[in-house]
Each structure stands twice: as structure tokens, then as C-alpha cells.
Amino acid sequence: LDTELGFCVPEEDMIVFGLTDEFPNKKEFMNTMCHEMIHLLQIVNDRKVNHGQFFASWCQIAEKSDFHPEKG
């Protein structure tokens, strides 16, 4: 994922989630949103924020609905 498109990071007692306001198309926006939402799941479940097994398992679930968060 290009960090210029989105981010989701824990900071002190809050979670900072952001997206650019410029996407080439709706599909890229949806994939990026999905990618960052998986990172949000990692944070709220006290997991390491990375692209490891937890992230990959949620990517597989998302792909069933035609989202491709790994491409975000």
C-alpha cells in the first residue's frame, strides 16, 4: 500500500486514521479503505500492525466481496 493513500496508526490513547482526498478511481478508494480497516482491526485487537498472517486472513475474507486490500 502506498502510504500516500492512507494510514491507520495507534497514538497514545487514540487511533489516527486517514485517507487522501484524491484517488484515481472508486475501486482504489475501496481497496485502500479496506486495507486500513484491517489495520484498525489489528489495533483494536491488540495485534501487531503489519501485513502478516492476521492481515492476510482478512484479505482472503475481503476478496470474497471483490475487495483487494493487499493492493490498496
Short mmCIF file of N, CA and C in Angstrom, two decimals:
data_model
loop_
_atom_site.label_atom_id
_atom_site.label_comp_id
_atom_site.label_asym_id
_atom_site.label_seq_id
_atom_site.Cartn_x
_atom_site.Cartn_y
_atom_site.Cartn_z
N LEU A 1 0.85 -1.20 0.00
CA LEU A 1 0.00 0.00 0.00
C LEU A 1 0.88 1.23 0.00
N ASP A 2 0.53 2.15 -0.82
CA ASP A 2 1.21 3.45 -0.87
C ASP A 2 0.72 4.27 0.33
N THR A 3 1.61 4.59 1.27
CA THR A 3 1.19 5.35 2.45
C THR A 3 0.68 6.74 2.10
N GLU A 4 0.89 7.15 0.88
CA GLU A 4 0.33 8.43 0.45
C GLU A 4 -1.19 8.34 0.32
N LEU A 5 -1.74 7.12 0.23
CA LEU A 5 -3.18 6.96 0.07
C LEU A 5 -3.90 6.82 1.39
N GLY A 6 -3.28 6.18 2.38
CA GLY A 6 -3.96 6.01 3.65
C GLY A 6 -3.04 5.52 4.75
N PHE A 7 -3.54 5.65 5.98
CA PHE A 7 -2.79 5.16 7.14
C PHE A 7 -3.74 4.94 8.31
N CYS A 8 -3.34 4.08 9.22
CA CYS A 8 -4.08 3.82 10.44
C CYS A 8 -3.04 3.43 11.49
N VAL A 9 -2.85 4.28 12.49
CA VAL A 9 -1.81 4.05 13.48
C VAL A 9 -2.31 4.39 14.89
N PRO A 10 -1.85 3.61 15.87
CA PRO A 10 -2.18 3.96 17.26
C PRO A 10 -1.28 5.09 17.74
N GLU A 11 -1.85 6.03 18.45
CA GLU A 11 -1.08 7.13 19.04
C GLU A 11 -1.64 7.44 20.41
N GLU A 12 -0.81 7.18 21.43
CA GLU A 12 -1.20 7.40 22.83
C GLU A 12 -2.55 6.76 23.11
N ASP A 13 -3.58 7.51 23.40
CA ASP A 13 -4.89 6.94 23.75
C ASP A 13 -5.91 7.09 22.63
N MET A 14 -5.43 7.15 21.38
CA MET A 14 -6.34 7.27 20.24
C MET A 14 -5.80 6.51 19.03
N ILE A 15 -6.63 6.38 18.04
CA ILE A 15 -6.23 5.77 16.77
C ILE A 15 -6.37 6.83 15.70
N VAL A 16 -5.32 7.03 14.93
CA VAL A 16 -5.34 8.03 13.86
C VAL A 16 -5.51 7.29 12.54
N PHE A 17 -6.58 7.64 11.84
CA PHE A 17 -6.96 7.00 10.58
C PHE A 17 -7.08 8.10 9.54
N GLY A 18 -6.44 7.94 8.41
CA GLY A 18 -6.53 8.99 7.40
C GLY A 18 -6.45 8.45 5.99
N LEU A 19 -7.09 9.16 5.10
CA LEU A 19 -7.08 8.83 3.67
C LEU A 19 -6.84 10.11 2.89
N THR A 20 -6.17 9.97 1.77
CA THR A 20 -6.02 11.11 0.89
C THR A 20 -7.40 11.48 0.33
N ASP A 21 -7.52 12.66 -0.20
CA ASP A 21 -8.78 13.05 -0.83
C ASP A 21 -8.72 12.90 -2.35
N GLU A 22 -7.66 12.27 -2.83
CA GLU A 22 -7.52 12.06 -4.28
C GLU A 22 -7.19 10.60 -4.59
N PHE A 23 -8.11 9.92 -5.22
CA PHE A 23 -7.92 8.54 -5.66
C PHE A 23 -8.15 8.47 -7.16
N PRO A 24 -7.42 7.61 -7.84
CA PRO A 24 -7.59 7.50 -9.29
C PRO A 24 -8.97 6.97 -9.70
N ASN A 25 -9.59 6.18 -8.79
CA ASN A 25 -10.91 5.62 -9.10
C ASN A 25 -11.55 5.08 -7.83
N LYS A 26 -12.82 4.73 -7.92
CA LYS A 26 -13.57 4.23 -6.76
C LYS A 26 -12.98 2.92 -6.25
N LYS A 27 -12.56 2.05 -7.14
CA LYS A 27 -12.01 0.76 -6.73
C LYS A 27 -10.77 0.94 -5.87
N GLU A 28 -9.88 1.83 -6.26
CA GLU A 28 -8.67 2.10 -5.48
C GLU A 28 -9.03 2.67 -4.10
N PHE A 29 -10.03 3.53 -4.05
CA PHE A 29 -10.51 4.06 -2.78
C PHE A 29 -11.02 2.94 -1.89
N MET A 30 -11.85 2.05 -2.42
CA MET A 30 -12.43 0.96 -1.64
C MET A 30 -11.36 -0.01 -1.16
N ASN A 31 -10.40 -0.33 -2.01
CA ASN A 31 -9.32 -1.23 -1.61
C ASN A 31 -8.46 -0.62 -0.51
N THR A 32 -8.19 0.67 -0.62
CA THR A 32 -7.40 1.35 0.41
C THR A 32 -8.16 1.42 1.71
N MET A 33 -9.44 1.74 1.65
CA MET A 33 -10.26 1.79 2.85
C MET A 33 -10.28 0.42 3.54
N CYS A 34 -10.45 -0.62 2.77
CA CYS A 34 -10.45 -1.98 3.30
C CYS A 34 -9.11 -2.31 3.95
N HIS A 35 -8.02 -1.96 3.29
CA HIS A 35 -6.67 -2.18 3.81
C HIS A 35 -6.51 -1.51 5.18
N GLU A 36 -6.91 -0.27 5.28
CA GLU A 36 -6.75 0.47 6.53
C GLU A 36 -7.70 -0.04 7.61
N MET A 37 -8.86 -0.52 7.22
CA MET A 37 -9.79 -1.10 8.20
C MET A 37 -9.23 -2.39 8.80
N ILE A 38 -8.48 -3.15 8.02
CA ILE A 38 -7.83 -4.34 8.57
C ILE A 38 -6.78 -3.91 9.59
N HIS A 39 -6.05 -2.85 9.30
CA HIS A 39 -5.10 -2.34 10.30
C HIS A 39 -5.84 -1.87 11.56
N LEU A 40 -7.01 -1.27 11.39
CA LEU A 40 -7.81 -0.87 12.54
C LEU A 40 -8.18 -2.09 13.39
N LEU A 41 -8.57 -3.18 12.74
CA LEU A 41 -8.86 -4.42 13.46
C LEU A 41 -7.64 -4.90 14.25
N GLN A 42 -6.47 -4.80 13.65
CA GLN A 42 -5.25 -5.20 14.36
C GLN A 42 -5.07 -4.36 15.62
N ILE A 43 -5.27 -3.07 15.50
CA ILE A 43 -5.07 -2.17 16.64
C ILE A 43 -6.06 -2.46 17.75
N VAL A 44 -7.35 -2.54 17.44
CA VAL A 44 -8.36 -2.74 18.49
C VAL A 44 -8.29 -4.13 19.10
N ASN A 45 -7.64 -5.07 18.41
CA ASN A 45 -7.46 -6.43 18.95
C ASN A 45 -6.06 -6.62 19.52
N ASP A 46 -5.36 -5.50 19.77
CA ASP A 46 -4.02 -5.52 20.37
C ASP A 46 -3.05 -6.44 19.64
N ARG A 47 -3.10 -6.38 18.32
CA ARG A 47 -2.18 -7.15 17.49
C ARG A 47 -1.16 -6.21 16.88
N LYS A 48 -0.04 -6.79 16.47
CA LYS A 48 0.98 -6.01 15.78
C LYS A 48 0.42 -5.52 14.45
N VAL A 49 0.63 -4.26 14.14
CA VAL A 49 0.15 -3.69 12.88
C VAL A 49 1.19 -4.00 11.80
N ASN A 50 0.85 -4.98 10.97
CA ASN A 50 1.75 -5.40 9.89
C ASN A 50 0.93 -6.09 8.81
N HIS A 51 1.61 -6.71 7.88
CA HIS A 51 0.94 -7.41 6.78
C HIS A 51 1.17 -8.91 6.89
N GLY A 52 1.16 -9.39 8.14
CA GLY A 52 1.40 -10.80 8.44
C GLY A 52 0.16 -11.67 8.26
N GLN A 53 0.13 -12.76 9.03
CA GLN A 53 -0.92 -13.77 8.90
C GLN A 53 -2.32 -13.23 9.20
N PHE A 54 -2.46 -12.44 10.26
CA PHE A 54 -3.77 -11.86 10.60
C PHE A 54 -4.28 -11.00 9.45
N PHE A 55 -3.40 -10.14 8.93
CA PHE A 55 -3.76 -9.27 7.81
C PHE A 55 -4.16 -10.11 6.60
N ALA A 56 -3.34 -11.14 6.29
CA ALA A 56 -3.61 -12.00 5.12
C ALA A 56 -4.94 -12.73 5.25
N SER A 57 -5.27 -13.16 6.46
CA SER A 57 -6.54 -13.89 6.64
C SER A 57 -7.73 -12.97 6.38
N TRP A 58 -7.62 -11.71 6.78
CA TRP A 58 -8.70 -10.76 6.50
C TRP A 58 -8.73 -10.36 5.03
N CYS A 59 -7.58 -10.36 4.38
CA CYS A 59 -7.56 -10.11 2.93
C CYS A 59 -8.36 -11.18 2.20
N GLN A 60 -8.20 -12.42 2.62
CA GLN A 60 -8.94 -13.52 1.99
C GLN A 60 -10.44 -13.33 2.16
N ILE A 61 -10.86 -12.89 3.33
CA ILE A 61 -12.28 -12.63 3.57
C ILE A 61 -12.76 -11.49 2.68
N ALA A 62 -11.98 -10.42 2.60
CA ALA A 62 -12.35 -9.26 1.79
C ALA A 62 -12.44 -9.61 0.31
N GLU A 63 -11.55 -10.47 -0.15
CA GLU A 63 -11.54 -10.84 -1.57
C GLU A 63 -12.82 -11.56 -1.99
N LYS A 64 -13.50 -12.19 -1.05
CA LYS A 64 -14.79 -12.85 -1.35
C LYS A 64 -15.84 -11.82 -1.77
N SER A 65 -15.63 -10.56 -1.35
CA SER A 65 -16.54 -9.47 -1.73
C SER A 65 -15.91 -8.57 -2.78
N ASP A 66 -14.89 -9.08 -3.46
CA ASP A 66 -14.19 -8.38 -4.55
C ASP A 66 -13.43 -7.14 -4.10
N PHE A 67 -12.96 -7.14 -2.86
CA PHE A 67 -12.03 -6.11 -2.40
C PHE A 67 -10.63 -6.72 -2.44
N HIS A 68 -9.65 -5.89 -2.68
CA HIS A 68 -8.27 -6.36 -2.75
C HIS A 68 -7.38 -5.44 -1.91
N PRO A 69 -7.51 -5.58 -0.56
CA PRO A 69 -6.79 -4.68 0.32
C PRO A 69 -5.27 -4.77 0.23
N GLU A 70 -4.73 -5.90 -0.18
CA GLU A 70 -3.28 -6.00 -0.30
C GLU A 70 -2.76 -5.11 -1.42
N LYS A 71 -3.64 -4.77 -2.36
CA LYS A 71 -3.25 -3.89 -3.46
C LYS A 71 -3.52 -2.43 -3.13
N GLY A 72 -4.37 -2.22 -2.07
CA GLY A 72 -4.76 -0.92 -1.61
C GLY A 72 -4.05 0.18 -2.21
#
